[in-house]
């Protein structure tokens, strides 16, 4: 997952590979070590052959054979590619076919430039070898060769972490402002109320966009870089006002109750009343509010990520990259579908789990 944004890391992986479960998937990745000898039935063109200090012999169905030795990808290593192209010319391939196909694919072509189907014997004399077919992993690969499953897991983790920070800061920022604006009827309460209403009236997306671009920096491939906790604070500035207004209503309703007046008559301070009588009620509401807020923040992060407003890798940015590579034209539809389904089920699951926790804790509060 940590290499998802490093496109050079994936240069030797198959491009646009299908998932291993796809009906048109013929061959996944085959890893062989020294002394291994296997017979591979080839029905579609493999995409790459990667050697690690290896020497191997490939015996084709037509009886011809080729021995390769070295380290690196046949597609990108100049020496290995030159050996394979020379073999292709011996087969009678014209220069057009040699240029049209990846070097690793030339190993599996007949003299007329078409796939030579049949059983290939691969014997590894030393080192390790990986043969990539037209399928890879649970979700396949994109146009850069990146494992889409690794990207999806990274996007899931990035979305949850960012949403978690945002929800945490909504509570940290909104709770004191809501209590102060609801309990105090002086300058402190008025100032807190004005500040909350100011953030409530500012449009969310322009606010988030301006603040993120102001504090972020541009990394590789023009992607914005910003710490998750800082992005969480920026997102929380949009959501905390709604939470603060709800807390203020609870506090305003509670502070006029008779038992609060009785506590004051017995000498209880404002801090004691807030901590002892009002805060437990607010926390009870907060648990219920989080169950609704977390899915909303996840959706908010995903939508902004879809337009590359939120830095990092999340469900939105992950889907956006697939759309740029033609997901709407039938490519990678499975990866986009998985994201949409998981977002829906995740929101329902989080909401139900948190509500069950609220039901258990409320009687104690």
CSV table of C-alpha atoms in Angstrom, one decimal:
chain,number,residue,atom,x,y,z
A,1,UNK,CA,0.0,0.0,0.0
A,2,UNK,CA,2.8,2.4,0.8
A,3,UNK,CA,4.0,2.3,-2.8
A,4,UNK,CA,0.5,3.2,-4.3
A,5,UNK,CA,1.6,6.7,-5.3
A,6,UNK,CA,5.0,5.7,-6.6
A,7,UNK,CA,4.4,4.8,-10.2
A,8,UNK,CA,8.0,3.7,-10.9
A,9,UNK,CA,7.5,0.9,-8.3
A,10,UNK,CA,4.8,-0.7,-10.5
A,11,UNK,CA,6.6,-0.4,-13.8
A,12,UNK,CA,7.3,-4.1,-14.1
A,13,UNK,CA,3.7,-5.2,-13.2
A,14,UNK,CA,1.2,-6.1,-15.9
A,15,UNK,CA,-0.8,-3.1,-17.2
A,16,UNK,CA,-4.6,-3.3,-17.2
A,17,UNK,CA,-4.7,-6.8,-15.9
A,18,UNK,CA,-8.0,-8.5,-15.2
A,19,UNK,CA,-9.0,-9.8,-11.7
A,20,UNK,CA,-8.2,-13.4,-11.2
A,21,UNK,CA,-11.9,-14.2,-11.0
A,22,UNK,CA,-12.8,-12.5,-14.3
A,23,UNK,CA,-14.3,-14.9,-16.9
A,24,UNK,CA,-11.6,-13.8,-19.4
A,25,UNK,CA,-8.7,-14.2,-17.0
A,26,UNK,CA,-6.4,-16.9,-18.3
A,27,UNK,CA,-3.3,-16.7,-16.2
A,28,UNK,CA,-2.3,-15.0,-13.0
A,29,UNK,CA,1.2,-14.4,-11.7
A,30,UNK,CA,3.5,-17.5,-11.6
A,31,UNK,CA,6.5,-17.4,-9.2
A,32,UNK,CA,9.2,-19.9,-9.8
A,33,UNK,CA,12.5,-20.6,-7.9
A,34,UNK,CA,15.7,-22.4,-8.7
A,35,UNK,CA,15.2,-26.0,-9.7
A,36,UNK,CA,11.5,-25.5,-10.6
A,37,UNK,CA,10.2,-26.8,-13.9
A,38,UNK,CA,6.6,-26.3,-14.9
A,39,UNK,CA,4.4,-26.7,-18.0
A,40,UNK,CA,2.3,-23.6,-18.6
A,41,UNK,CA,-0.7,-23.8,-21.0
A,42,UNK,CA,-0.8,-20.4,-22.7
A,43,UNK,CA,-4.1,-19.3,-24.3
A,44,UNK,CA,-3.6,-15.5,-24.0
A,45,UNK,CA,-0.5,-13.4,-24.3
A,46,UNK,CA,1.4,-13.1,-21.0
A,47,UNK,CA,2.3,-9.5,-20.1
A,48,UNK,CA,5.8,-9.7,-18.5
A,49,UNK,CA,8.6,-11.9,-17.3
A,50,UNK,CA,10.8,-10.7,-14.4
A,51,UNK,CA,14.1,-12.3,-13.5
A,52,UNK,CA,16.0,-12.0,-10.2
A,53,UNK,CA,19.6,-13.1,-10.7
A,54,UNK,CA,18.1,-15.9,-12.7
A,55,UNK,CA,18.8,-18.2,-15.7
A,56,UNK,CA,15.9,-19.9,-17.3
A,57,UNK,CA,15.1,-22.0,-20.3
A,58,UNK,CA,11.8,-21.7,-22.2
A,59,UNK,CA,10.8,-24.5,-24.5
A,60,UNK,CA,8.0,-23.6,-26.8
A,61,UNK,CA,5.3,-25.8,-28.4
A,62,UNK,CA,7.0,-25.6,-31.8
A,63,UNK,CA,10.1,-27.1,-30.3
A,64,UNK,CA,12.2,-23.9,-30.3
A,65,UNK,CA,13.8,-22.7,-27.1
A,66,UNK,CA,15.4,-19.6,-25.6
A,67,UNK,CA,17.6,-19.2,-22.6
A,68,UNK,CA,17.6,-15.9,-20.7
A,69,UNK,CA,19.9,-14.8,-18.0
A,70,UNK,CA,20.1,-11.6,-15.9
A,71,UNK,CA,18.1,-9.5,-13.5
A,72,UNK,CA,15.1,-7.3,-14.2
A,73,UNK,CA,12.1,-7.1,-16.4
A,74,UNK,CA,12.2,-8.4,-19.9
A,75,UNK,CA,10.1,-5.4,-20.9
A,76,UNK,CA,12.3,-2.7,-19.4
A,77,UNK,CA,15.8,-4.3,-19.1
A,78,UNK,CA,17.7,-3.3,-22.2
A,79,UNK,CA,19.9,-6.4,-22.3
A,80,UNK,CA,17.0,-8.9,-21.8
A,81,UNK,CA,14.8,-7.0,-24.3
A,82,UNK,CA,17.6,-7.1,-26.9
A,83,UNK,CA,17.9,-10.9,-26.5
A,84,UNK,CA,14.2,-11.4,-26.9
A,85,UNK,CA,14.0,-9.2,-30.0
A,86,UNK,CA,16.8,-11.0,-31.6
A,87,UNK,CA,14.9,-14.2,-31.0
A,88,UNK,CA,11.9,-12.7,-32.6
A,89,UNK,CA,13.8,-11.9,-35.7
A,90,UNK,CA,15.0,-15.5,-35.9
A,91,UNK,CA,11.3,-16.5,-35.8
A,92,UNK,CA,10.7,-14.4,-38.9
A,93,UNK,CA,8.8,-11.6,-37.1
A,94,UNK,CA,8.7,-8.3,-39.0
A,95,UNK,CA,9.8,-5.1,-37.2
A,96,UNK,CA,6.2,-3.9,-37.0
A,97,UNK,CA,5.3,-6.9,-34.9
A,98,UNK,CA,8.4,-6.5,-32.7
A,99,UNK,CA,7.5,-2.8,-32.0
A,100,UNK,CA,3.8,-3.5,-31.5
A,101,UNK,CA,4.3,-6.2,-28.8
A,102,UNK,CA,6.0,-5.9,-25.4
A,103,UNK,CA,9.4,-7.8,-25.5
A,104,UNK,CA,8.1,-10.5,-23.1
A,105,UNK,CA,5.2,-11.2,-25.4
A,106,UNK,CA,7.5,-11.9,-28.3
A,107,UNK,CA,8.5,-15.1,-26.5
A,108,UNK,CA,5.0,-16.5,-27.1
A,109,UNK,CA,4.5,-15.4,-30.7
A,110,UNK,CA,4.6,-17.5,-33.9
A,111,UNK,CA,6.4,-16.3,-37.0
A,112,UNK,CA,3.3,-14.6,-38.4
A,113,UNK,CA,3.0,-12.4,-35.3
A,114,UNK,CA,0.0,-14.2,-33.7
A,115,UNK,CA,-0.1,-16.0,-30.4
A,116,UNK,CA,1.5,-19.5,-30.4
A,117,UNK,CA,-0.9,-21.3,-28.1
A,118,UNK,CA,0.1,-24.5,-26.4
A,119,UNK,CA,2.1,-25.9,-23.6
A,120,UNK,CA,5.4,-24.0,-22.7
A,121,UNK,CA,8.0,-25.7,-20.5
A,122,UNK,CA,9.7,-23.2,-18.2
A,123,UNK,CA,12.9,-24.5,-16.4
A,124,UNK,CA,14.5,-22.2,-13.8
A,125,UNK,CA,18.2,-23.1,-13.6
A,126,UNK,CA,19.1,-20.4,-11.0
A,127,UNK,CA,17.5,-17.5,-9.2
A,128,UNK,CA,13.9,-16.6,-9.1
A,129,UNK,CA,11.4,-15.8,-11.9
A,130,UNK,CA,7.9,-14.3,-12.1
A,131,UNK,CA,5.7,-14.7,-15.1
A,132,UNK,CA,2.8,-12.3,-15.3
A,133,UNK,CA,-0.3,-13.3,-17.2
A,134,UNK,CA,-3.4,-11.3,-18.1
A,135,UNK,CA,-4.8,-11.4,-14.6
A,136,UNK,CA,-3.5,-10.2,-11.3
A,137,UNK,CA,-5.0,-10.0,-7.8
A,138,UNK,CA,-8.5,-9.5,-6.6
A,139,UNK,CA,-9.2,-6.3,-8.5
A,140,UNK,CA,-6.6,-6.4,-11.3
A,141,UNK,CA,-4.3,-3.6,-12.2
A,142,UNK,CA,-4.7,-0.1,-13.7
A,143,UNK,CA,-2.9,1.5,-16.6
A,144,UNK,CA,0.3,2.0,-14.5
A,145,UNK,CA,0.4,-1.6,-13.3
A,146,UNK,CA,-0.8,-0.7,-9.8
A,147,UNK,CA,-2.5,-3.4,-7.8
A,148,UNK,CA,-6.1,-2.1,-7.5
A,149,UNK,CA,-6.7,-4.2,-4.4
A,150,UNK,CA,-3.7,-2.5,-2.7
A,151,UNK,CA,-5.1,0.9,-3.7
A,152,UNK,CA,-8.6,0.1,-2.5
A,153,UNK,CA,-7.3,-1.0,0.9
A,154,UNK,CA,-5.1,2.1,1.2
A,155,UNK,CA,-8.1,4.2,0.2
A,156,UNK,CA,-10.3,2.5,2.8
A,157,UNK,CA,-7.7,3.1,5.5
A,158,UNK,CA,-7.1,6.7,4.4
A,159,UNK,CA,-10.8,7.5,4.5
A,160,UNK,CA,-11.4,6.0,7.9
A,161,UNK,CA,-8.4,7.7,9.5
A,162,UNK,CA,-9.3,11.1,8.0
A,163,UNK,CA,-13.0,10.8,8.9
A,164,UNK,CA,-12.0,9.7,12.4
A,165,UNK,CA,-9.8,12.8,12.9
A,166,UNK,CA,-12.5,15.0,11.6
A,167,UNK,CA,-15.2,13.6,13.9
A,168,UNK,CA,-12.8,13.8,16.9
A,169,UNK,CA,-12.1,17.5,16.2
A,170,UNK,CA,-15.8,18.2,15.7
A,171,UNK,CA,-16.3,17.1,19.3
A,172,UNK,CA,-13.2,18.8,20.6
A,173,UNK,CA,-14.0,22.1,19.0
A,174,UNK,CA,-17.8,22.0,19.1
A,175,UNK,CA,-18.3,20.9,22.7
A,176,UNK,CA,-16.8,23.8,24.5
A,177,UNK,CA,-18.3,26.4,22.1
A,178,UNK,CA,-21.8,24.8,22.5
A,179,UNK,CA,-21.6,24.7,26.3
A,180,UNK,CA,-20.3,28.3,26.6
A,181,UNK,CA,-22.8,29.8,24.2
A,182,UNK,CA,-25.7,27.9,25.9
A,183,UNK,CA,-24.7,28.4,29.5
A,184,UNK,CA,-23.3,31.9,29.7
A,185,UNK,CA,-25.4,34.9,28.9
A,186,UNK,CA,-22.5,37.3,29.0
A,187,UNK,CA,-19.7,38.4,26.7
A,188,UNK,CA,-18.2,34.9,26.7
A,189,UNK,CA,-21.5,33.3,25.6
A,190,UNK,CA,-22.2,36.0,22.9
A,191,UNK,CA,-18.7,35.7,21.5
A,192,UNK,CA,-18.9,31.9,21.3
A,193,UNK,CA,-22.4,32.1,19.6
A,194,UNK,CA,-21.2,34.7,17.0
A,195,UNK,CA,-18.2,32.5,16.1
A,196,UNK,CA,-20.3,29.4,15.7
A,197,UNK,CA,-22.8,31.2,13.5
A,198,UNK,CA,-20.0,32.7,11.4
A,199,UNK,CA,-18.7,29.2,10.5
A,200,UNK,CA,-22.2,27.9,10.0
A,201,UNK,CA,-22.9,30.6,7.4
A,202,UNK,CA,-19.7,30.0,5.3
A,203,UNK,CA,-20.1,27.6,2.4
A,204,UNK,CA,-18.3,24.4,3.2
A,205,UNK,CA,-16.6,23.4,-0.1
A,206,UNK,CA,-15.0,26.8,-0.8
A,207,UNK,CA,-13.8,27.0,2.8
A,208,UNK,CA,-12.3,23.6,2.8
A,209,UNK,CA,-10.7,24.1,-0.7
A,210,UNK,CA,-9.1,27.4,0.2
A,211,UNK,CA,-7.7,26.2,3.6
A,212,UNK,CA,-6.4,23.0,2.2
A,213,UNK,CA,-4.6,24.7,-0.6
A,214,UNK,CA,-3.2,27.2,1.8
A,215,UNK,CA,-1.6,24.7,4.2
A,216,UNK,CA,-0.7,21.8,1.8
A,217,UNK,CA,2.3,21.3,-0.5
A,218,UNK,CA,2.5,19.6,-3.9
A,219,UNK,CA,4.2,16.2,-4.0
A,220,UNK,CA,4.9,13.7,-6.7
A,221,UNK,CA,2.6,13.7,-9.7
A,222,UNK,CA,1.0,17.0,-8.5
A,223,UNK,CA,-0.7,15.3,-5.6
A,224,UNK,CA,-1.4,17.5,-2.5
A,225,UNK,CA,0.3,16.5,0.7
A,226,UNK,CA,-1.1,17.4,4.1
A,227,UNK,CA,-1.1,15.6,7.5
A,228,UNK,CA,-4.3,13.7,8.2
A,229,UNK,CA,-4.8,15.5,11.6
A,230,UNK,CA,-4.6,18.9,9.9
A,231,UNK,CA,-7.0,17.9,7.2
A,232,UNK,CA,-9.3,16.6,9.9
A,233,UNK,CA,-9.3,20.0,11.7
A,234,UNK,CA,-10.1,21.8,8.4
A,235,UNK,CA,-13.1,19.4,7.7
A,236,UNK,CA,-14.2,19.8,11.4
A,237,UNK,CA,-14.5,23.5,10.9
A,238,UNK,CA,-17.4,22.9,8.6
A,239,UNK,CA,-19.2,20.3,10.7
A,240,UNK,CA,-18.7,21.6,14.3
A,241,UNK,CA,-21.2,24.5,14.1
A,242,UNK,CA,-24.1,22.2,13.6
A,243,UNK,CA,-23.0,20.1,16.6
A,244,UNK,CA,-22.4,23.3,18.7
A,245,UNK,CA,-25.9,24.6,18.0
A,246,UNK,CA,-27.4,21.3,19.1
A,247,UNK,CA,-25.3,21.3,22.3
A,248,UNK,CA,-26.3,24.9,23.0
A,249,UNK,CA,-30.0,24.0,22.8
A,250,UNK,CA,-29.5,21.2,25.3
A,251,UNK,CA,-27.6,23.4,27.7
A,252,UNK,CA,-30.1,26.3,27.4
A,253,UNK,CA,-33.0,23.9,28.2
A,254,UNK,CA,-31.2,22.3,31.1
A,255,UNK,CA,-29.8,25.3,32.9
A,256,UNK,CA,-33.3,26.6,33.7
A,257,UNK,CA,-34.3,23.4,35.5
A,258,UNK,CA,-35.1,23.6,39.2
A,259,UNK,CA,-32.4,21.2,40.3
A,260,UNK,CA,-29.8,23.5,38.7
A,261,UNK,CA,-31.2,26.4,40.6
A,262,UNK,CA,-31.1,24.3,43.8
A,263,UNK,CA,-27.4,23.5,43.2
A,264,UNK,CA,-26.6,27.2,42.7
A,265,UNK,CA,-28.4,28.0,46.0
A,266,UNK,CA,-26.3,25.5,47.8
A,267,UNK,CA,-23.1,27.2,46.5
A,268,UNK,CA,-22.3,25.1,43.5
A,269,UNK,CA,-20.0,26.8,41.0
A,270,UNK,CA,-20.7,27.1,37.3
A,271,UNK,CA,-17.8,24.6,36.6
A,272,UNK,CA,-19.3,22.1,39.0
A,273,UNK,CA,-22.8,22.4,37.5
A,274,UNK,CA,-21.5,22.0,34.0
A,275,UNK,CA,-19.3,19.0,34.8
A,276,UNK,CA,-21.7,17.3,37.2
A,277,UNK,CA,-25.2,17.9,35.7
A,278,UNK,CA,-24.9,19.2,32.1
A,279,UNK,CA,-21.9,17.5,30.6
A,280,UNK,CA,-23.3,13.9,31.1
A,281,UNK,CA,-26.4,14.8,29.1
A,282,UNK,CA,-24.3,16.4,26.4
A,283,UNK,CA,-22.1,13.4,26.2
A,284,UNK,CA,-25.1,11.1,25.9
A,285,UNK,CA,-26.3,13.2,22.9
A,286,UNK,CA,-22.8,13.3,21.5
A,287,UNK,CA,-22.6,9.5,21.3
A,288,UNK,CA,-25.9,9.5,19.3
A,289,UNK,CA,-24.7,12.4,17.1
A,290,UNK,CA,-21.4,10.6,16.2
A,291,UNK,CA,-23.4,7.7,14.9
A,292,UNK,CA,-24.9,10.0,12.3
A,293,UNK,CA,-21.9,12.3,11.8
A,294,UNK,CA,-19.3,9.6,11.0
A,295,UNK,CA,-21.1,8.4,7.8
A,296,UNK,CA,-21.7,12.0,6.7
A,297,UNK,CA,-18.0,12.8,7.1
A,298,UNK,CA,-17.0,9.7,5.2
A,299,UNK,CA,-19.3,10.7,2.3
A,300,UNK,CA,-18.0,14.3,2.5
A,301,UNK,CA,-14.4,13.1,2.3
A,302,UNK,CA,-15.2,10.8,-0.6
A,303,UNK,CA,-17.1,13.5,-2.6
A,304,UNK,CA,-14.3,16.0,-2.2
A,305,UNK,CA,-11.7,13.3,-2.9
A,306,UNK,CA,-13.5,12.6,-6.2
A,307,UNK,CA,-12.7,16.2,-7.3
A,308,UNK,CA,-9.1,15.9,-5.9
A,309,UNK,CA,-9.8,18.5,-3.2
A,310,UNK,CA,-8.9,16.2,-0.3
A,311,UNK,CA,-5.2,15.2,-0.3
A,312,UNK,CA,-4.1,11.7,0.2
A,313,UNK,CA,-5.7,8.4,-0.9
A,314,UNK,CA,-9.3,7.9,-0.1
A,315,UNK,CA,-12.4,6.3,-1.7
A,316,UNK,CA,-13.0,9.5,-3.7
A,317,UNK,CA,-9.5,10.0,-5.1
A,318,UNK,CA,-9.2,6.3,-5.7
A,319,UNK,CA,-12.4,6.3,-7.8
A,320,UNK,CA,-11.4,9.5,-9.5
A,321,UNK,CA,-8.2,7.9,-10.8
A,322,UNK,CA,-10.1,5.0,-12.2
A,323,UNK,CA,-12.6,7.3,-13.9
A,324,UNK,CA,-9.7,9.2,-15.6
A,325,UNK,CA,-8.5,5.8,-16.9
A,326,UNK,CA,-11.8,5.0,-18.5
A,327,UNK,CA,-13.8,3.2,-15.8
A,328,UNK,CA,-17.1,4.6,-17.3
A,329,UNK,CA,-16.2,3.0,-20.6
A,330,UNK,CA,-16.2,-0.5,-19.2
A,331,UNK,CA,-12.7,-0.7,-17.8
A,332,UNK,CA,-12.2,-1.3,-14.0
A,333,UNK,CA,-16.0,-1.3,-13.4
A,334,UNK,CA,-15.5,-3.9,-10.7
A,335,UNK,CA,-13.2,-1.7,-8.7
A,336,UNK,CA,-15.7,1.3,-8.9
A,337,UNK,CA,-18.6,-1.0,-7.9
A,338,UNK,CA,-16.6,-2.4,-4.9
A,339,UNK,CA,-16.0,1.2,-3.7
A,340,UNK,CA,-19.7,2.2,-4.0
A,341,UNK,CA,-20.9,-1.0,-2.2
A,342,UNK,CA,-18.4,-0.8,0.6
A,343,UNK,CA,-19.2,2.9,1.2
A,344,UNK,CA,-22.9,2.1,1.6
A,345,UNK,CA,-22.4,-1.0,3.8
A,346,UNK,CA,-19.7,0.9,5.9
A,347,UNK,CA,-22.1,3.8,6.6
A,348,UNK,CA,-24.9,1.4,7.7
A,349,UNK,CA,-22.5,-0.7,9.8
A,350,UNK,CA,-21.0,2.2,11.6
A,351,UNK,CA,-24.4,3.8,12.3
A,352,UNK,CA,-25.8,0.5,13.7
A,353,UNK,CA,-22.8,-0.3,15.9
A,354,UNK,CA,-22.6,3.2,17.4
A,355,UNK,CA,-26.3,3.3,18.1
A,356,UNK,CA,-26.1,0.0,19.9
A,357,UNK,CA,-23.3,1.4,22.0
A,358,UNK,CA,-25.4,4.5,22.7
A,359,UNK,CA,-28.3,2.3,23.9
A,360,UNK,CA,-25.9,0.5,26.3
A,361,UNK,CA,-24.3,3.7,27.7
A,362,UNK,CA,-27.3,5.9,28.0
A,363,UNK,CA,-28.8,4.3,31.2
A,364,UNK,CA,-25.4,4.7,32.9
A,365,UNK,CA,-25.3,8.4,32.0
